[in-house]
PDB file of C-alpha atoms and ligand atoms in Angstrom:
ATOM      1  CA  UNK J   1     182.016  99.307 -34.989  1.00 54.00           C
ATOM      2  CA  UNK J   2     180.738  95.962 -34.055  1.00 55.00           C
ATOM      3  CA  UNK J   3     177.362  95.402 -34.444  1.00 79.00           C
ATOM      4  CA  UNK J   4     177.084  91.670 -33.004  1.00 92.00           C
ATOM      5  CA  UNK J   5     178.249  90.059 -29.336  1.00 95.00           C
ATOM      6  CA  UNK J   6     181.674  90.067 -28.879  1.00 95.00           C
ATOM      7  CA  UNK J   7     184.369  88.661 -26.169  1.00 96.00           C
ATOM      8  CA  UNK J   8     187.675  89.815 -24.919  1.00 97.00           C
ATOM      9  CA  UNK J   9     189.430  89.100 -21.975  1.00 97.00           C
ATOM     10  CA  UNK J  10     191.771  91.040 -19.322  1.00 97.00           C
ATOM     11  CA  UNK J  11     194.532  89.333 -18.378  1.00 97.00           C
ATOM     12  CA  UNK J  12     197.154  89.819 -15.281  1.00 96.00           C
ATOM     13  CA  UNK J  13     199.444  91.301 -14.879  1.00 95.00           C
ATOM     14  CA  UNK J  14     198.684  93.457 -17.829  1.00 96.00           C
ATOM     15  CA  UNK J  15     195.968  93.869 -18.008  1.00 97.00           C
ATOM     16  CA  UNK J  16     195.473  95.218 -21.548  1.00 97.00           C
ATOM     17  CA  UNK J  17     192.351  94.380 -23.454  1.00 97.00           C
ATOM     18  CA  UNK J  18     193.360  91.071 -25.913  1.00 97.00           C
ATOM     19  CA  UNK J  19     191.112  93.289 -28.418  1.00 96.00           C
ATOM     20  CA  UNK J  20     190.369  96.796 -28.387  1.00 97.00           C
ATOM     21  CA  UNK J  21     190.190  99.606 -31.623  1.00 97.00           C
ATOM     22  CA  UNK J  22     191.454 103.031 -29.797  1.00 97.00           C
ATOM     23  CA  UNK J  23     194.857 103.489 -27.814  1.00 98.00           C
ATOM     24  CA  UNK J  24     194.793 106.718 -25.979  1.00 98.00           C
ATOM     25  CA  UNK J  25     198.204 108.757 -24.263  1.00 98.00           C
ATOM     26  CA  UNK J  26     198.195 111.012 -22.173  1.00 98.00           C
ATOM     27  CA  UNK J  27     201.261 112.781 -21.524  1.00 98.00           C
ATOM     28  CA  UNK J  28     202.655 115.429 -19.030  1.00 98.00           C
ATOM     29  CA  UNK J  29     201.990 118.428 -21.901  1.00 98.00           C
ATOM     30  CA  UNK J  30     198.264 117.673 -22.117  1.00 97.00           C
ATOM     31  CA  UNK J  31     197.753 118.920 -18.350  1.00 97.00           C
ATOM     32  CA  UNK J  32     199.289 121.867 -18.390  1.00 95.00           C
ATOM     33  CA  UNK J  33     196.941 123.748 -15.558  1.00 94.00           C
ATOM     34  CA  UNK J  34     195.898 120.629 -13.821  1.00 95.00           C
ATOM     35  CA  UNK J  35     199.045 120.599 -11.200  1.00 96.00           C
ATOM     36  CA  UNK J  36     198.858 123.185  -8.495  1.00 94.00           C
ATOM     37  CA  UNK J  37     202.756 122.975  -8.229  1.00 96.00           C
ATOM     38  CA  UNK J  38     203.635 125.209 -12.064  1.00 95.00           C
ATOM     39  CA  UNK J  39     206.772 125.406 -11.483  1.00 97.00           C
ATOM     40  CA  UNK J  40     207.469 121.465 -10.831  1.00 98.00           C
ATOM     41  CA  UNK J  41     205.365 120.742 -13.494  1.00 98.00           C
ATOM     42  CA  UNK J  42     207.481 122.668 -16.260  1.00 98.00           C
ATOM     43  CA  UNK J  43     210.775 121.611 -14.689  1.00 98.00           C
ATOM     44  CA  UNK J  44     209.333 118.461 -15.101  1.00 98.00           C
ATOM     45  CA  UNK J  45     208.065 119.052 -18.690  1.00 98.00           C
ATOM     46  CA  UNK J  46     211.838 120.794 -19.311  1.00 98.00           C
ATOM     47  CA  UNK J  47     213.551 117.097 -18.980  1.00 98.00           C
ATOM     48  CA  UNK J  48     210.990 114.962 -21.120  1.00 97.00           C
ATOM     49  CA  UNK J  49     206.990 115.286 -21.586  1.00 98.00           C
ATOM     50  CA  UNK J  50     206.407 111.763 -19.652  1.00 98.00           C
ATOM     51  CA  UNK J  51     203.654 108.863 -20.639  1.00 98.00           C
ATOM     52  CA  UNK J  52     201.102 109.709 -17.521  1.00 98.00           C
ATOM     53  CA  UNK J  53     197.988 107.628 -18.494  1.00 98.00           C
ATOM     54  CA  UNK J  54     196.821 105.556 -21.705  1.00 98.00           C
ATOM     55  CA  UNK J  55     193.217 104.197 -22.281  1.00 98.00           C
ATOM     56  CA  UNK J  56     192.474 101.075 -24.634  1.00 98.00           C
ATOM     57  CA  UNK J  57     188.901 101.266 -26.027  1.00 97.00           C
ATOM     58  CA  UNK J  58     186.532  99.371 -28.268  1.00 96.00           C
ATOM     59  CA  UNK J  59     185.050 101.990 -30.507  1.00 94.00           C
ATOM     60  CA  UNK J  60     181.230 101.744 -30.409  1.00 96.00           C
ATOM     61  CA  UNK J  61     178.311 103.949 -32.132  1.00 96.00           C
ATOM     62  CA  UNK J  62     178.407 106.740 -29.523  1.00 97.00           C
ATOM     63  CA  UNK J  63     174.087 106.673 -28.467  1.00 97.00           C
ATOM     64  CA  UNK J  64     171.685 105.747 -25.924  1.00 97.00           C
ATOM     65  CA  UNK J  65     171.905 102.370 -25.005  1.00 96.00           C
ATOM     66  CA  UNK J  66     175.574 101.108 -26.159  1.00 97.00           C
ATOM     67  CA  UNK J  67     178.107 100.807 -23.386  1.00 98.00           C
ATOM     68  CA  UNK J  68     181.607 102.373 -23.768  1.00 98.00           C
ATOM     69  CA  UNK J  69     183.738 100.373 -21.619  1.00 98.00           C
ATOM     70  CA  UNK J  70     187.527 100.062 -21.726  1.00 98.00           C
ATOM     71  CA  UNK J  71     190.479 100.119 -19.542  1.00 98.00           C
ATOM     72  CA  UNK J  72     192.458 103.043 -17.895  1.00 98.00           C
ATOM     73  CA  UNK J  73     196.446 102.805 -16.909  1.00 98.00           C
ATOM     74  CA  UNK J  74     197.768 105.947 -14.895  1.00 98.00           C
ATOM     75  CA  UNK J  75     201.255 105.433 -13.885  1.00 98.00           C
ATOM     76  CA  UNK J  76     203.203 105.894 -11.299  1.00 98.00           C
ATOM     77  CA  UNK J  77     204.814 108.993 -10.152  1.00 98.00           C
ATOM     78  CA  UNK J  78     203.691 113.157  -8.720  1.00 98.00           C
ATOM     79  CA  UNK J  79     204.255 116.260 -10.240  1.00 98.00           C
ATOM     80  CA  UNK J  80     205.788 117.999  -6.645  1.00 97.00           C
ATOM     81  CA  UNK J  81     203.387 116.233  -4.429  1.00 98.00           C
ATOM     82  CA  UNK J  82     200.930 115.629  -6.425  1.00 98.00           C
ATOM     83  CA  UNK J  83     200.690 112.136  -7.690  1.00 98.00           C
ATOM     84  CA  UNK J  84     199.898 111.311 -11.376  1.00 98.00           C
ATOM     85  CA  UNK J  85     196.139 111.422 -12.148  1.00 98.00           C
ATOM     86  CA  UNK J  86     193.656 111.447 -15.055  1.00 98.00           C
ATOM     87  CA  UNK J  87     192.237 115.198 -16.947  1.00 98.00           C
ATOM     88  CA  UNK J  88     188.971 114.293 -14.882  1.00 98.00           C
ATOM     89  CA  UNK J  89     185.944 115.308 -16.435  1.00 98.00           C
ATOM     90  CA  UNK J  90     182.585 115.680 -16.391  1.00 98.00           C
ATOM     91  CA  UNK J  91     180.170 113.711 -19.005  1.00 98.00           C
ATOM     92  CA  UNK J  92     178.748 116.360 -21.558  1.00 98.00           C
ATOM     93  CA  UNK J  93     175.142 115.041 -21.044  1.00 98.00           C
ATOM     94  CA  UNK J  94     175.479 115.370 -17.150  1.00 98.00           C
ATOM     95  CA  UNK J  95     173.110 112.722 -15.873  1.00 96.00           C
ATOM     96  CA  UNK J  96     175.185 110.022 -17.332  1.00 98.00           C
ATOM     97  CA  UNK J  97     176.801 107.218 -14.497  1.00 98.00           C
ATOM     98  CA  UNK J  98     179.673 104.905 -15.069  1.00 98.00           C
ATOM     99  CA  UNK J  99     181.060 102.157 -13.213  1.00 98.00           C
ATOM    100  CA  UNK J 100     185.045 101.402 -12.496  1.00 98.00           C
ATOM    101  CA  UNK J 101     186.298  98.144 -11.580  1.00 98.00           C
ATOM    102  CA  UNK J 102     189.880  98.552 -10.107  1.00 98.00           C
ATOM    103  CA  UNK J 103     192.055  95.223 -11.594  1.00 98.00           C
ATOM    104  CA  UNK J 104     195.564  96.742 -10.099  1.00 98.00           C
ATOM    105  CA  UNK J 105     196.794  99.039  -7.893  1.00 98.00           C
ATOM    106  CA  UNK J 106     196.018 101.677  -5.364  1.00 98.00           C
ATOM    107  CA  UNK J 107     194.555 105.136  -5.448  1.00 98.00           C
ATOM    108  CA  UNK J 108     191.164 107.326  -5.206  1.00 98.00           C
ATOM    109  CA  UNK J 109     188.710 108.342  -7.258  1.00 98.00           C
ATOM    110  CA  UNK J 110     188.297 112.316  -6.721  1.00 98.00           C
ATOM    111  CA  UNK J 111     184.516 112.979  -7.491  1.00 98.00           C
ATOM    112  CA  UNK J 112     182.417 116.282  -7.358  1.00 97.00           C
ATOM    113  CA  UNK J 113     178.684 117.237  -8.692  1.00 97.00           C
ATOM    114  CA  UNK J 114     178.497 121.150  -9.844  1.00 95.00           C
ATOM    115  CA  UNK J 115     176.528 122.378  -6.908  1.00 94.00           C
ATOM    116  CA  UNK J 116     180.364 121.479  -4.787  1.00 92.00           C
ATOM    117  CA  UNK J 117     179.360 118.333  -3.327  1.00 96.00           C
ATOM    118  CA  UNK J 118     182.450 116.061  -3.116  1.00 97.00           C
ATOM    119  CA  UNK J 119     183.753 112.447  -2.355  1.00 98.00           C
ATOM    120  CA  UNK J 120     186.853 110.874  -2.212  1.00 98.00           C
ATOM    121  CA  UNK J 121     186.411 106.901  -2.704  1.00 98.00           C
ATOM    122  CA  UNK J 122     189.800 104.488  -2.756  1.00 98.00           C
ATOM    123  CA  UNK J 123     190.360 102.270  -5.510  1.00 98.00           C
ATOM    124  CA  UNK J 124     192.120  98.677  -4.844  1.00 98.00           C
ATOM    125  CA  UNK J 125     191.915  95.498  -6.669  1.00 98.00           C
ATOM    126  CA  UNK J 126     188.099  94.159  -6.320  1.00 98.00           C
ATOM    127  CA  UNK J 127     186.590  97.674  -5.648  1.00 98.00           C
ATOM    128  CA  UNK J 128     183.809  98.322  -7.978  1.00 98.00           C
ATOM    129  CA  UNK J 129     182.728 101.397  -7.945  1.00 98.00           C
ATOM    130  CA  UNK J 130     179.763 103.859  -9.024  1.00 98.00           C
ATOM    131  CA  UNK J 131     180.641 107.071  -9.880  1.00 98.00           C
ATOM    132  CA  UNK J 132     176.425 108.399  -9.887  1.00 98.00           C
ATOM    133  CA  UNK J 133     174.866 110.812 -12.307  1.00 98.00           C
ATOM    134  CA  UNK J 134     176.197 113.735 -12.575  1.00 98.00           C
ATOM    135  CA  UNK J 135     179.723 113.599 -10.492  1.00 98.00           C
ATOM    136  CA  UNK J 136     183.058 114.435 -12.111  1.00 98.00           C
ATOM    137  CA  UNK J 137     185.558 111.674 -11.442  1.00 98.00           C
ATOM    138  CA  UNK J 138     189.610 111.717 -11.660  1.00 98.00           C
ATOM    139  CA  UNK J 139     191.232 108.519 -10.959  1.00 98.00           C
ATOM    140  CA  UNK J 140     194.785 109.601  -8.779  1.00 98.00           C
ATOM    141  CA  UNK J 141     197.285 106.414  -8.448  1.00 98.00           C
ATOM    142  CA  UNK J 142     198.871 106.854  -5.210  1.00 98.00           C
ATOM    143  CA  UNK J 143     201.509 103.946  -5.381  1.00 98.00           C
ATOM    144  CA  UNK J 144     204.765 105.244  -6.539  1.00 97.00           C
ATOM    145  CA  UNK J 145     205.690 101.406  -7.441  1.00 98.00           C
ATOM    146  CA  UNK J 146     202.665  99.966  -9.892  1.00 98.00           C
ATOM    147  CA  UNK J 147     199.989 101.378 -12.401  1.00 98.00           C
ATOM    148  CA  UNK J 148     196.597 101.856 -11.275  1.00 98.00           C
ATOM    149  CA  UNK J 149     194.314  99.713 -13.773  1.00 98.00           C
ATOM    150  CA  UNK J 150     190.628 100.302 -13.873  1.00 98.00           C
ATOM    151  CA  UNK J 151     188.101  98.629 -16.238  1.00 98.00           C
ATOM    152  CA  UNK J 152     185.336 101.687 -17.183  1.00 98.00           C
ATOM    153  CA  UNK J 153     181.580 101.378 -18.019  1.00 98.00           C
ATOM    154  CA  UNK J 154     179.605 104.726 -19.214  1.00 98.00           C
ATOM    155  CA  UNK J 155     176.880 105.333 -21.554  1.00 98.00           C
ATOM    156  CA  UNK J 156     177.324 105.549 -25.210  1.00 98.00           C
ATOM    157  CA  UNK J 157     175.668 108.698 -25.345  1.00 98.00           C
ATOM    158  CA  UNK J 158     177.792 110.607 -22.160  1.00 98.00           C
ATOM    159  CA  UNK J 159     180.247 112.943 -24.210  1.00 98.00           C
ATOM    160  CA  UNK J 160     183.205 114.300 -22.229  1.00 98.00           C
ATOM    161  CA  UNK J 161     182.898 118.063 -20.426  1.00 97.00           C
ATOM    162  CA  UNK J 162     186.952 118.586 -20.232  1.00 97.00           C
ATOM    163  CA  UNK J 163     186.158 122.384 -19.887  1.00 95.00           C
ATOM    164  CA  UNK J 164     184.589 122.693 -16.322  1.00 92.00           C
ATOM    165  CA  UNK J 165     187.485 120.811 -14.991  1.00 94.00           C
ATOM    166  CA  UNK J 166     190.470 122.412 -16.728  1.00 93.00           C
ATOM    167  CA  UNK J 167     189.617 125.976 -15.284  1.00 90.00           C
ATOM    168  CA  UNK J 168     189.399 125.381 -11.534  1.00 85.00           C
ATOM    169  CA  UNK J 169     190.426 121.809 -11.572  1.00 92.00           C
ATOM    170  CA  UNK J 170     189.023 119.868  -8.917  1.00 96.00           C
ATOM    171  CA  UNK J 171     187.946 120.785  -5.041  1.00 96.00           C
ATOM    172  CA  UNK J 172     190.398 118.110  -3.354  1.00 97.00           C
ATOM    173  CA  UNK J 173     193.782 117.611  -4.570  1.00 97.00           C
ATOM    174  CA  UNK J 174     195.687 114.182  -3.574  1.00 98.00           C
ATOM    175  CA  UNK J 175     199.175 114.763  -2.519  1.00 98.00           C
ATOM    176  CA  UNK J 176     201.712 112.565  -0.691  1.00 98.00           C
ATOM    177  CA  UNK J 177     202.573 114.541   2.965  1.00 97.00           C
ATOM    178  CA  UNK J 178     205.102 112.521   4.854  1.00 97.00           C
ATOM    179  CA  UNK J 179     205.112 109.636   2.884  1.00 95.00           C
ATOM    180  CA  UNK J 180     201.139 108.646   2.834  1.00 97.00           C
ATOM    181  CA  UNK J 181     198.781 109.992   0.593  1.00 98.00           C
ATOM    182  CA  UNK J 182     196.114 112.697   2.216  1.00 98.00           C
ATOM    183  CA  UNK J 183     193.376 114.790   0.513  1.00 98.00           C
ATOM    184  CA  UNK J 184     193.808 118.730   1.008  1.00 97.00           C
ATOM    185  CA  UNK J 185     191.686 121.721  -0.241  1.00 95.00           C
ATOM    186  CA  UNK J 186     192.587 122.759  -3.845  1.00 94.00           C
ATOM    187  CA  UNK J 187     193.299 126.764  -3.196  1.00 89.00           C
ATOM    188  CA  UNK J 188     192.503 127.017  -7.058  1.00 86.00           C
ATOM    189  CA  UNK J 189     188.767 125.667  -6.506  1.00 85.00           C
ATOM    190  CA  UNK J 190     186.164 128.442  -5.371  1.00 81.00           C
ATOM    191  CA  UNK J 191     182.462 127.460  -4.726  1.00 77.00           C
ATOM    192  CA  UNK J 192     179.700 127.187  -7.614  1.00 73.00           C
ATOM    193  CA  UNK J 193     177.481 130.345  -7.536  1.00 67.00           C
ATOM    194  CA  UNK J 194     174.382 130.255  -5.560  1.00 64.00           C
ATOM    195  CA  UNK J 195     171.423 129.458  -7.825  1.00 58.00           C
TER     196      UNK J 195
HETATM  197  C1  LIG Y   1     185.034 107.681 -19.494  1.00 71.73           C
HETATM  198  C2  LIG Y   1     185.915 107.683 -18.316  1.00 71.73           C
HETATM  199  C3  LIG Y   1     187.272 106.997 -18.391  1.00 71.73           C
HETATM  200  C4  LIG Y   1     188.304 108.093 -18.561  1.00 71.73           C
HETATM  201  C5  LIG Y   1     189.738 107.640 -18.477  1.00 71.73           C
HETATM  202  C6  LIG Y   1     190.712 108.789 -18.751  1.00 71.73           C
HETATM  203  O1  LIG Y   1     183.906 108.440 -19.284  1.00 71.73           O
HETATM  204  O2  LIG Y   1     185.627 108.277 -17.296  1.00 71.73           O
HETATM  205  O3  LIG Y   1     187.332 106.137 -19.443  1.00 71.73           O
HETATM  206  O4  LIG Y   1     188.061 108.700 -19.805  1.00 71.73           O
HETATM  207  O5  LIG Y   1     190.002 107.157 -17.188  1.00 71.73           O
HETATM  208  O6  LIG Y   1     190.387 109.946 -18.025  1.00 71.73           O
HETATM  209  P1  LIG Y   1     190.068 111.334 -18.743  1.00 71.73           P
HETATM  210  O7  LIG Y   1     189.023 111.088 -19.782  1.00 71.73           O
HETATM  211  O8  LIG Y   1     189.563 112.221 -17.647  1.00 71.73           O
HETATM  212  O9  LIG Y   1     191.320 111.829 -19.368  1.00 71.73           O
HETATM  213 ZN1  LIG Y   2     183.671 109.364 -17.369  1.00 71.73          ZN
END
């Protein structure tokens, strides 16, 4: 915890924070559910449970008013023709924003609000953008060639709302159809109740 102003730097082609406290993997195991394609996704589990994305983090008191920030790497690669993407979440206290600055790479962020509402904005290096209260956000990397780096700022008091996600996933899906990325229907996704 670091109670006093503090600098680091990101550096190309890297990337990685020159300081940071948490390392985070995520590998192929940890979404079992998320890929519409099952059966790729345990023939590709069958061979070797693949690095899919890591987060470096400073570790800061989790309240009101501190900023989490840190960077996210997704790798390259698709699970049948889905490419390699984040969990995606929601933040627990829903009202909670966060900003993404893409450093490397190409891909979308996937985005919904709980009432269905959806967007679909691309990431490339120099787009900032704002993922508004209340919208669940997946970053997808849609080159098959480099990681897609993003430098995150959310509220210390957000939380993470895994949950929602992991039992309908998202509404769009990003899958490569004839060699260029497109964003189709998820069949898995049926519409929020109405209130
Ligand atoms: C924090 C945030 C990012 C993600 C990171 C990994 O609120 O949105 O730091 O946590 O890109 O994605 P998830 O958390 O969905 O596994
Ligand atoms: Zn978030």
């Amino acid at each position: 915890m670091k109670n006093a102003p503090f600098t680091f730097e990101l550096n190309p082609p890297e990337f990685i924070p020159s300081r940071y406290d948490n390392h985070i993997t995520r590998r192929l195991s940890a979404m079992k559910g998320q890929y519409s394609n099952a059966a790729a996704f345990e023939a590709m589990l069958s061979k070797e449970d693949i690095l899919l994305y890591e987060v470096y983090e400073l570790k800061l008191p989790e309240v009101a008013g501190e900023l989490l920030h840190g960077i996210s790497i997704v790798h390259p690669g698709k699970v049948g023709d889905e490419y390699f993407m984040t969990k995606g979440h929601f933040h627990t206290v829903l009202d909670t924003a966060e900003v993404y600055y893409c450093q490397k790479g190409e891909g979308y962020m996937v985005m919904e609000t709980p009432e269905g509402d959806w967007s679909v904005e691309a990431l490339y290096p120099g787009a900032v953008l704002y993922v508004p209260p209340c919208w669940a956000h997946r970053s997808v990397n849609t080159s098959l060639a480099e990681d897609l780096i993003t430098f995150f700022v959310y509220p210390g008091n957000a939380g993470h709302d895994y949950g929602t996600i992991e039992d309908q996933g998202f509404r769009t899906l990003v899958v490569e159809q004839d060699g260029e990325p497109a964003i189709v229907d998820n069949p898995r996704w049926t519409s929020p109740p109405v209130k």
